[in-house]
Amino acid sequence: MPSIITSQTIDIQPSWKTEFSQCISSIDELLGRLQLKPEQLSPSHQAATDFPLRVPRPFVERMKIGDPNDPLLAQVLPVIQETQSAVGYSADPLEETQHNPVPGIVHKYRNRLLLIVSPSCAINCRYCFRRHFPYQENRQSKEQWQQAIAYISRSKEINEVIFSGGDPLAANDNFLSWLTKQIADIPHIKRLRIHSRLPVVIPSRIDEPFLSWITATRLKPIIVLHINHSNEIDSSVQNMIQRLLSRGILILNQTVLLKGINDDAQVLSELSETVYDAGVLPYYLHLLDPIEGASHFDISQQRAEHIFHQLQAELPGFLVPKLVREIPGKKSKTLMGQVNN
Ligand SMILES: *Cc1c(COP(=O)(O)O)cnc(C)c1O
Ligand code: SF4
């Protein structure tokens, strides 16, 4: 009998693919659900034409009804400021298109590289540094994937492969499992890292089919989530993290420092505490990349370092994320805020 109850319980849960396909993509629908009027914000249909609004319903459920300053809403709502261009902001600030040795690979650092596994995302984050990346040129056939795998095979200094995107977990598990097997056949690869925001915005993504391939590989798996505010963590996210932890998977979190969303030591301290309580360690706090259309999220380096020093005074060292910036041409991320003043 209990097994019947279990299977019924699973059946009524929507699958992640259903939730992925039923995202909200209309400004009016989003504001309507939150009982907000357009006059309270500055939504822009023009900005949504350039980079569409896209937000999964489980994430919308964590937004506060009637709050025009909700930190989750501000991450996804297309606004007028995006259409105003700013000096020094470009479409490819990280020069990723110059480090594309074969389609699907971004190789900048000596012993690890990114595989652009999927061009799509479940959520379109307005500040995203990948909003202008030429994903179409990085869309792969299986033969092209064989070329990417051959590149990793002959690059003997690589010991870690990072699934990136877009969002790598937007790809289906059959493909991810196949790709992982090809990589695990390369003796010099030790670790498989997955950088994904999808489990945060659609927690049902971490299901049995996913857990079965990720635990079947000889590669040591690491998942780096992307959470910017403690309001993003509800019980469904805590349960998703538990499913990963119960299989022994290391989970880290990275955050982007965003004006009006988390540019405050108190907010960041609460984020670190909340992710730790859920079983996750803070990894990076990124300064925003100077991407076209996102300058209204930027804060000065001086203010970022000031907030970071306040945060250091609030938390034990292991809960302080590393404040970093990506500077083109460097061999790693660049640590900031190292001098206390
Ligand atoms: C950020 C990044 C990595 C990973 O860097 P870590 O410091 O190891 O987290 C790898 N490759 C590229 C191109 C990156 O941008
Ligand atoms: S790549 Fe990450 S930050 Fe960018 S839109 Fe997708 S989920 Fe958001």
Short mmCIF file of C-alpha atoms and ligand atoms in Angstrom, two decimals:
data_model
loop_
_atom_site.label_atom_id
_atom_site.label_comp_id
_atom_site.label_asym_id
_atom_site.label_seq_id
_atom_site.Cartn_x
_atom_site.Cartn_y
_atom_site.Cartn_z
CA MET A 1 0.00 0.00 0.00
CA PRO A 2 2.57 2.66 0.88
CA SER A 3 4.18 2.26 -2.52
CA ILE A 4 0.86 3.16 -4.18
CA ILE A 5 0.63 6.33 -2.11
CA THR A 6 4.19 7.24 -3.11
CA SER A 7 3.59 6.85 -6.80
CA GLN A 8 0.43 8.96 -6.58
CA THR A 9 2.33 11.68 -4.75
CA ILE A 10 4.95 11.74 -7.48
CA ASP A 11 2.30 11.86 -10.20
CA ILE A 12 0.64 15.03 -8.95
CA GLN A 13 3.94 16.94 -8.80
CA PRO A 14 4.48 18.78 -12.09
CA SER A 15 7.68 17.63 -13.80
CA TRP A 16 10.46 20.19 -14.24
CA LYS A 17 9.91 20.19 -17.99
CA THR A 18 6.31 21.24 -17.51
CA GLU A 19 7.37 24.05 -15.20
CA PHE A 20 10.12 25.00 -17.64
CA SER A 21 7.62 25.33 -20.48
CA GLN A 22 5.04 27.21 -18.39
CA CYS A 23 7.16 30.18 -17.40
CA ILE A 24 5.61 33.64 -17.26
CA SER A 25 6.65 35.71 -20.27
CA SER A 26 4.21 38.61 -20.13
CA ILE A 27 4.87 41.78 -18.14
CA ASP A 28 1.13 42.27 -17.62
CA GLU A 29 0.64 38.76 -16.28
CA LEU A 30 3.59 39.09 -13.91
CA LEU A 31 2.49 42.46 -12.53
CA GLY A 32 -1.13 41.26 -12.35
CA ARG A 33 -0.14 38.28 -10.20
CA LEU A 34 1.78 40.55 -7.86
CA GLN A 35 -1.10 43.06 -7.78
CA LEU A 36 1.17 45.83 -9.01
CA LYS A 37 0.33 48.61 -11.45
CA PRO A 38 2.78 49.52 -14.26
CA GLU A 39 2.90 53.12 -12.89
CA GLN A 40 4.56 51.80 -9.73
CA LEU A 41 7.53 50.54 -11.77
CA SER A 42 9.07 51.39 -15.13
CA PRO A 43 8.46 48.22 -17.17
CA SER A 44 9.62 48.29 -20.79
CA HIS A 45 8.20 46.22 -23.63
CA GLN A 46 11.13 47.41 -25.76
CA ALA A 47 13.61 45.88 -23.29
CA ALA A 48 11.53 42.68 -23.33
CA THR A 49 11.81 42.55 -27.12
CA ASP A 50 15.62 42.66 -26.92
CA PHE A 51 15.86 40.09 -24.13
CA PRO A 52 12.53 38.44 -23.29
CA LEU A 53 10.92 38.34 -19.88
CA ARG A 54 11.04 34.77 -18.66
CA VAL A 55 10.41 33.63 -15.09
CA PRO A 56 9.30 30.26 -13.73
CA ARG A 57 6.17 30.21 -11.58
CA PRO A 58 7.83 28.61 -8.53
CA PHE A 59 10.15 31.65 -8.41
CA VAL A 60 7.27 34.13 -8.79
CA GLU A 61 5.58 32.48 -5.81
CA ARG A 62 8.47 33.68 -3.63
CA MET A 63 7.90 37.33 -4.58
CA LYS A 64 5.95 39.53 -2.19
CA ILE A 65 2.50 40.56 -3.38
CA GLY A 66 2.18 44.34 -3.74
CA ASP A 67 5.87 45.18 -3.27
CA PRO A 68 7.28 47.13 -6.24
CA ASN A 69 10.78 46.87 -4.71
CA ASP A 70 10.75 43.10 -4.32
CA PRO A 71 14.37 41.87 -4.79
CA LEU A 72 13.27 38.86 -6.83
CA LEU A 73 11.03 40.88 -9.13
CA ALA A 74 13.85 43.35 -9.82
CA GLN A 75 16.00 40.49 -11.16
CA VAL A 76 13.52 39.62 -13.91
CA LEU A 77 11.40 42.64 -14.83
CA PRO A 78 12.45 44.36 -18.09
CA VAL A 79 12.74 48.11 -17.33
CA ILE A 80 13.30 51.32 -19.25
CA GLN A 81 16.84 51.81 -17.88
CA GLU A 82 17.99 48.79 -19.90
CA THR A 83 17.39 50.59 -23.16
CA GLN A 84 19.66 53.49 -22.22
CA SER A 85 23.24 52.71 -23.21
CA ALA A 86 26.11 53.50 -20.85
CA VAL A 87 29.75 54.30 -21.54
CA GLY A 88 32.10 51.31 -21.10
CA TYR A 89 29.37 48.68 -21.31
CA SER A 90 29.62 46.24 -24.19
CA ALA A 91 28.01 43.12 -25.62
CA ASP A 92 31.03 40.88 -24.84
CA PRO A 93 32.85 42.48 -21.88
CA LEU A 94 34.57 39.22 -20.93
CA GLU A 95 35.89 38.62 -24.45
CA GLU A 96 34.49 35.11 -24.31
CA THR A 97 34.08 34.96 -28.06
CA GLN A 98 37.93 35.13 -28.28
CA HIS A 99 38.36 32.03 -26.11
CA ASN A 100 36.11 29.74 -28.08
CA PRO A 101 38.76 27.25 -29.45
CA VAL A 102 36.09 24.88 -30.73
CA PRO A 103 32.31 25.40 -30.69
CA GLY A 104 30.85 24.79 -27.24
CA ILE A 105 34.06 25.42 -25.26
CA VAL A 106 35.26 28.53 -23.40
CA HIS A 107 38.84 27.90 -22.27
CA LYS A 108 40.46 30.77 -20.37
CA TYR A 109 42.03 29.22 -17.26
CA ARG A 110 44.81 26.65 -17.29
CA ASN A 111 43.26 23.54 -15.76
CA ARG A 112 39.51 23.99 -16.13
CA LEU A 113 37.19 24.96 -18.93
CA LEU A 114 33.54 25.68 -19.60
CA LEU A 115 31.34 23.53 -21.80
CA ILE A 116 28.39 25.55 -23.09
CA VAL A 117 25.98 22.68 -22.68
CA SER A 118 22.72 24.52 -23.24
CA PRO A 119 21.93 27.91 -24.73
CA SER A 120 18.67 28.36 -22.86
CA CYS A 121 17.77 29.28 -19.31
CA ALA A 122 14.64 28.80 -17.25
CA ILE A 123 14.87 32.38 -16.04
CA ASN A 124 16.15 35.45 -17.86
CA CYS A 125 18.12 37.51 -15.35
CA ARG A 126 18.25 41.13 -16.46
CA TYR A 127 21.85 41.60 -15.33
CA CYS A 128 23.09 38.52 -17.15
CA PHE A 129 26.56 38.68 -18.67
CA ARG A 130 25.53 36.10 -21.27
CA ARG A 131 22.59 38.03 -22.67
CA HIS A 132 24.46 38.81 -25.88
CA PHE A 133 26.53 35.59 -26.23
CA PRO A 134 26.28 34.06 -29.74
CA TYR A 135 24.61 30.89 -28.55
CA GLN A 136 23.35 30.00 -32.00
CA GLU A 137 26.96 29.49 -33.12
CA ASN A 138 27.44 27.33 -30.05
CA ARG A 139 24.48 25.06 -30.73
CA GLN A 140 25.91 21.63 -31.25
CA SER A 141 25.31 18.46 -33.16
CA LYS A 142 26.67 15.21 -31.72
CA GLU A 143 29.63 15.37 -34.15
CA GLN A 144 30.47 18.85 -32.89
CA TRP A 145 30.33 17.54 -29.34
CA GLN A 146 32.82 14.87 -30.38
CA GLN A 147 35.15 17.71 -31.43
CA ALA A 148 34.75 19.39 -28.05
CA ILE A 149 35.48 16.07 -26.32
CA ALA A 150 38.54 15.57 -28.54
CA TYR A 151 39.78 19.02 -27.49
CA ILE A 152 39.48 18.06 -23.81
CA SER A 153 41.22 14.73 -24.52
CA ARG A 154 44.25 16.41 -26.02
CA SER A 155 44.37 19.21 -23.39
CA LYS A 156 46.20 17.18 -20.74
CA GLU A 157 46.42 20.03 -18.23
CA ILE A 158 42.60 20.11 -17.83
CA ASN A 159 41.39 18.21 -14.76
CA GLU A 160 37.95 19.77 -14.31
CA VAL A 161 35.11 20.29 -16.75
CA ILE A 162 32.43 22.84 -15.93
CA PHE A 163 28.96 22.50 -17.44
CA SER A 164 27.80 26.04 -18.15
CA GLY A 165 25.41 27.88 -20.43
CA GLY A 166 22.90 29.49 -20.58
CA ASP A 167 21.90 26.97 -18.00
CA PRO A 168 23.34 23.47 -18.44
CA LEU A 169 20.46 21.87 -16.56
CA ALA A 170 18.06 23.10 -19.24
CA ALA A 171 19.48 20.20 -21.26
CA ASN A 172 17.80 16.83 -20.83
CA ASP A 173 19.23 14.08 -18.68
CA ASN A 174 19.83 11.63 -21.54
CA PHE A 175 22.14 14.11 -23.21
CA LEU A 176 23.86 15.17 -19.97
CA SER A 177 24.40 11.55 -19.03
CA TRP A 178 25.87 10.77 -22.47
CA LEU A 179 28.18 13.80 -22.35
CA THR A 180 29.31 12.95 -18.82
CA LYS A 181 30.19 9.41 -19.90
CA GLN A 182 32.35 10.76 -22.74
CA ILE A 183 34.15 13.06 -20.32
CA ALA A 184 34.60 10.36 -17.69
CA ASP A 185 36.39 8.28 -20.33
CA ILE A 186 39.14 10.92 -20.43
CA PRO A 187 41.62 9.81 -17.74
CA HIS A 188 42.97 13.27 -16.79
CA ILE A 189 39.53 14.65 -15.84
CA LYS A 190 38.81 14.35 -12.10
CA ARG A 191 35.89 16.67 -11.42
CA LEU A 192 32.62 17.65 -13.02
CA ARG A 193 31.29 20.99 -11.95
CA ILE A 194 27.80 22.23 -12.84
CA HIS A 195 27.01 25.94 -12.66
CA SER A 196 23.25 26.25 -12.65
CA ARG A 197 20.47 28.51 -11.46
CA LEU A 198 17.74 26.12 -12.61
CA PRO A 199 17.39 24.08 -9.38
CA VAL A 200 16.84 27.35 -7.48
CA VAL A 201 14.08 28.60 -9.75
CA ILE A 202 12.57 25.14 -10.50
CA PRO A 203 13.53 22.84 -7.60
CA SER A 204 11.84 19.82 -9.21
CA ARG A 205 14.79 19.80 -11.67
CA ILE A 206 16.65 17.72 -9.08
CA ASP A 207 14.69 14.54 -9.68
CA GLU A 208 15.59 10.82 -9.73
CA PRO A 209 16.73 10.74 -13.38
CA PHE A 210 19.17 13.57 -12.64
CA LEU A 211 20.40 12.06 -9.38
CA SER A 212 20.92 8.68 -10.97
CA TRP A 213 23.39 9.83 -13.68
CA ILE A 214 25.19 12.37 -11.50
CA THR A 215 25.91 9.71 -8.88
CA ALA A 216 26.79 7.01 -11.43
CA THR A 217 29.88 8.78 -12.81
CA ARG A 218 33.40 8.27 -11.47
CA LEU A 219 33.87 12.07 -11.70
CA LYS A 220 33.54 13.99 -8.45
CA PRO A 221 30.44 16.20 -8.85
CA ILE A 222 30.21 19.77 -7.55
CA ILE A 223 27.14 21.94 -8.02
CA VAL A 224 27.44 25.71 -7.90
CA LEU A 225 24.02 27.29 -7.43
CA HIS A 226 23.28 30.94 -8.10
CA ILE A 227 21.24 32.64 -5.38
CA ASN A 228 21.25 36.42 -4.93
CA HIS A 229 18.86 36.96 -2.04
CA SER A 230 17.67 34.90 0.95
CA ASN A 231 14.04 35.34 -0.20
CA GLU A 232 14.90 32.94 -3.04
CA ILE A 233 15.21 30.12 -0.53
CA ASP A 234 11.92 28.54 0.50
CA SER A 235 11.13 25.01 1.67
CA SER A 236 11.10 23.66 -1.89
CA VAL A 237 14.67 24.92 -2.37
CA GLN A 238 15.72 23.51 1.02
CA ASN A 239 14.28 20.12 0.03
CA MET A 240 16.05 20.22 -3.34
CA ILE A 241 19.37 20.89 -1.55
CA GLN A 242 18.67 17.97 0.80
CA ARG A 243 18.17 15.65 -2.17
CA LEU A 244 21.63 16.61 -3.45
CA LEU A 245 23.29 16.43 -0.04
CA SER A 246 21.81 13.01 0.67
CA ARG A 247 23.77 11.75 -2.37
CA GLY A 248 26.99 13.31 -1.08
CA ILE A 249 27.21 16.14 -3.61
CA LEU A 250 29.17 19.26 -2.64
CA ILE A 251 27.07 22.40 -3.18
CA LEU A 252 28.41 25.95 -3.36
CA ASN A 253 26.64 29.23 -4.08
CA GLN A 254 27.59 32.22 -6.16
CA THR A 255 25.95 35.62 -6.06
CA VAL A 256 26.09 38.72 -8.22
CA LEU A 257 26.32 42.00 -6.31
CA LEU A 258 23.36 44.01 -7.60
CA LYS A 259 22.28 47.55 -6.84
CA GLY A 260 18.86 47.70 -5.19
CA ILE A 261 18.79 43.91 -4.70
CA ASN A 262 21.61 42.85 -2.39
CA ASP A 263 24.05 45.80 -2.13
CA ASP A 264 23.82 45.78 1.65
CA ALA A 265 25.93 43.93 4.26
CA GLN A 266 22.83 42.93 6.25
CA VAL A 267 21.14 41.41 3.21
CA LEU A 268 24.32 39.55 2.19
CA SER A 269 24.93 38.32 5.71
CA GLU A 270 21.41 36.92 5.87
CA LEU A 271 21.98 35.26 2.50
CA SER A 272 25.14 33.52 3.73
CA GLU A 273 23.41 32.39 6.91
CA THR A 274 20.38 31.10 5.01
CA VAL A 275 22.37 29.18 2.37
CA TYR A 276 24.54 27.67 5.13
CA ASP A 277 21.48 26.62 7.14
CA ALA A 278 20.26 24.88 3.99
CA GLY A 279 23.61 23.04 3.61
CA VAL A 280 25.42 25.21 1.05
CA LEU A 281 28.70 27.14 1.32
CA PRO A 282 29.12 30.63 -0.16
CA TYR A 283 31.71 30.67 -2.96
CA TYR A 284 31.85 33.87 -5.00
CA LEU A 285 30.33 37.34 -4.77
CA HIS A 286 30.77 38.71 -8.27
CA LEU A 287 31.07 42.34 -9.19
CA LEU A 288 28.78 42.95 -12.12
CA ASP A 289 30.36 42.59 -15.54
CA PRO A 290 29.97 45.74 -17.65
CA ILE A 291 27.32 44.29 -19.93
CA GLU A 292 25.17 46.47 -22.16
CA GLY A 293 21.72 47.05 -20.66
CA ALA A 294 22.72 46.27 -17.07
CA SER A 295 24.50 49.44 -15.92
CA HIS A 296 21.62 50.36 -13.58
CA PHE A 297 22.56 47.33 -11.42
CA ASP A 298 26.18 48.42 -11.07
CA ILE A 299 27.78 49.83 -7.94
CA SER A 300 31.24 51.38 -7.71
CA GLN A 301 34.17 49.18 -6.78
CA GLN A 302 34.79 51.36 -3.74
CA ARG A 303 31.26 50.84 -2.44
CA ALA A 304 31.44 47.12 -3.19
CA GLU A 305 34.61 46.82 -1.13
CA HIS A 306 33.07 48.84 1.69
CA ILE A 307 30.04 46.51 1.80
CA PHE A 308 32.38 43.51 1.65
CA HIS A 309 34.40 44.72 4.65
CA GLN A 310 31.18 45.25 6.62
CA LEU A 311 30.15 41.71 5.65
CA GLN A 312 33.48 40.31 6.86
CA ALA A 313 32.83 41.90 10.24
CA GLU A 314 29.42 40.17 10.42
CA LEU A 315 30.32 36.58 9.56
CA PRO A 316 32.76 33.77 10.34
CA GLY A 317 35.38 33.56 7.59
CA PHE A 318 33.93 30.42 6.02
CA LEU A 319 30.61 32.17 5.37
CA VAL A 320 32.21 35.15 3.60
CA PRO A 321 32.07 34.67 -0.18
CA LYS A 322 35.14 35.77 -2.15
CA LEU A 323 34.56 39.16 -3.74
CA VAL A 324 35.72 38.81 -7.34
CA ARG A 325 35.72 40.50 -10.68
CA GLU A 326 36.44 38.93 -14.02
CA ILE A 327 39.09 40.86 -15.89
CA PRO A 328 39.70 39.75 -19.49
CA GLY A 329 43.15 38.23 -20.03
CA LYS A 330 43.67 37.15 -16.39
CA LYS A 331 44.42 33.53 -15.48
CA SER A 332 41.69 33.40 -12.83
CA LYS A 333 39.00 35.58 -11.31
CA THR A 334 40.54 38.63 -9.61
CA LEU A 335 40.07 38.91 -5.85
CA MET A 336 38.86 42.32 -4.65
CA GLY A 337 38.59 43.96 -1.24
CA GLN A 338 41.77 42.32 0.04
CA VAL A 339 43.01 45.42 1.86
CA ASN A 340 40.90 46.29 4.91
CA ASN A 341 40.49 49.99 5.46
C1 LIG B 1 34.68 31.57 -13.82
C2 LIG B 1 35.24 30.73 -14.87
C3 LIG B 1 35.77 29.46 -14.55
C4 LIG B 1 35.76 28.90 -13.15
O1 LIG B 1 36.61 29.60 -12.33
P1 LIG B 1 36.81 29.15 -10.81
O2 LIG B 1 37.60 30.24 -10.20
O3 LIG B 1 37.53 27.84 -10.84
O4 LIG B 1 35.46 28.99 -10.21
C5 LIG B 1 36.34 28.72 -15.57
N1 LIG B 1 36.40 29.21 -16.85
C6 LIG B 1 35.88 30.40 -17.16
C7 LIG B 1 35.97 30.86 -18.57
C8 LIG B 1 35.29 31.20 -16.19
O5 LIG B 1 34.76 32.37 -16.54
S1 SF4 B 2 22.94 32.36 -17.54
FE1 SF4 B 2 22.42 32.38 -15.35
S2 SF4 B 2 22.37 34.58 -14.82
FE2 SF4 B 2 22.22 34.42 -17.05
S3 SF4 B 2 20.05 34.44 -17.51
FE3 SF4 B 2 20.70 32.30 -17.39
S4 SF4 B 2 20.26 31.74 -15.26
FE4 SF4 B 2 20.26 33.98 -15.33
#
